[in-house]
Amino acid sequence: MLERILNISAGSDYKSSTSKSGSYHRTSQFLTTLQSSLSDSISLSPATAFLSSVHWRLKKINFEKEKYIITFEFDGFEFTAYLGQPDILITHSIEYEVKRKVEHYTKLYEASLQIISSVSEQKEKPGSRIAMPELFLFVIELLDLEDLTYSLNSENAEVKKIFYQKSNMLQTEFNYLNSCLVAFLEKYLSIKYNFTASALSKNESLLLRKVLINKL
């Protein structure tokens, strides 16, 4: 079990914010303590137990420019999540970079995606999923397209069509990731996020911003 995470840094401008959010102040106090520490590591024992329960392997967590950058592996995917702090309470969204290596028809590929997911009130119990089957199938369909077009990207008409057809099921899987990430940060920072009922009122539920397929 992972007991310590290295290379955690905090932005010095975080303390100068005038926000009066309770969650913000508690986070600011945490980061101030962290920044003044002579050590560059911190015990994550309570959060570590949570990660074990959701079958994630945490690779890195940093704080840069008022964003948490969290990289973890789950079901063969590498996810890097960007969570604005405290902007997540305003934008109600999390940006993901997703990578997956797949052997397809005897060739090895790496698929890279950028997806923005709105935080939904529809939460799943952390640990209730052990796989992301719809996301994997989406990657496979992208690999099938890769041999048919020279311009495979997020603006490609066929890519948009496949993403639209799978968007509801993909959103369900990303809702689960969102729930786990929020729960992890709440344990990590000892805070409680309060998302309002307008979480989905301003943003589309799921946005595909980048698609890149590389042959390895």
mmCIF file of N, CA, C and O in Angstrom, residues 17 51 115 131 176 185 188 192 195-196 206:
data_model
loop_
_atom_site.group_PDB
_atom_site.id
_atom_site.type_symbol
_atom_site.label_atom_id
_atom_site.label_comp_id
_atom_site.label_asym_id
_atom_site.label_seq_id
_atom_site.Cartn_x
_atom_site.Cartn_y
_atom_site.Cartn_z
ATOM 1 N N SER A 17 -5.569 34.860 -1.843
ATOM 2 C CA SER A 17 -6.941 34.959 -2.322
ATOM 3 C C SER A 17 -7.841 35.580 -1.262
ATOM 4 O O SER A 17 -7.654 35.384 -0.073
ATOM 5 N N LEU A 51 -8.058 4.902 -1.532
ATOM 6 C CA LEU A 51 -7.598 4.523 -2.868
ATOM 7 C C LEU A 51 -7.570 3.011 -3.037
ATOM 8 O O LEU A 51 -7.916 2.483 -4.097
ATOM 9 N N ILE A 115 -10.807 14.828 -22.019
ATOM 10 C CA ILE A 115 -12.250 14.835 -21.783
ATOM 11 C C ILE A 115 -12.553 15.723 -20.589
ATOM 12 O O ILE A 115 -11.862 15.659 -19.565
ATOM 13 N N ALA A 131 -14.001 -1.520 -13.462
ATOM 14 C CA ALA A 131 -13.626 -1.429 -14.873
ATOM 15 C C ALA A 131 -14.343 -0.259 -15.533
ATOM 16 O O ALA A 131 -15.332 0.266 -15.010
ATOM 17 N N TYR A 176 -18.654 8.333 -12.080
ATOM 18 C CA TYR A 176 -18.045 7.502 -11.037
ATOM 19 C C TYR A 176 -16.648 8.005 -10.691
ATOM 20 O O TYR A 176 -16.293 8.134 -9.509
ATOM 21 N N LEU A 185 -10.206 13.793 -2.414
ATOM 22 C CA LEU A 185 -9.740 15.112 -1.984
ATOM 23 C C LEU A 185 -10.338 15.509 -0.637
ATOM 24 O O LEU A 185 -9.673 16.159 0.176
ATOM 25 N N TYR A 188 -8.232 13.699 1.760
ATOM 26 C CA TYR A 188 -6.859 14.196 1.693
ATOM 27 C C TYR A 188 -6.725 15.557 2.363
ATOM 28 O O TYR A 188 -5.761 15.825 3.090
ATOM 29 N N LYS A 192 -15.056 19.415 3.073
ATOM 30 C CA LYS A 192 -16.289 18.884 2.496
ATOM 31 C C LYS A 192 -16.742 19.828 1.394
ATOM 32 O O LYS A 192 -16.983 21.007 1.622
ATOM 33 N N PHE A 195 -21.573 20.952 -3.563
ATOM 34 C CA PHE A 195 -21.994 21.250 -4.926
ATOM 35 C C PHE A 195 -23.487 21.565 -4.941
ATOM 36 O O PHE A 195 -24.285 20.871 -4.320
ATOM 37 N N THR A 196 -23.840 22.607 -5.673
ATOM 38 C CA THR A 196 -25.238 23.027 -5.728
ATOM 39 C C THR A 196 -25.987 22.259 -6.799
ATOM 40 O O THR A 196 -25.403 21.546 -7.614
ATOM 41 N N LEU A 206 -20.468 16.107 -20.943
ATOM 42 C CA LEU A 206 -19.199 15.500 -21.305
ATOM 43 C C LEU A 206 -18.705 16.114 -22.611
ATOM 44 O O LEU A 206 -19.448 16.175 -23.587
#
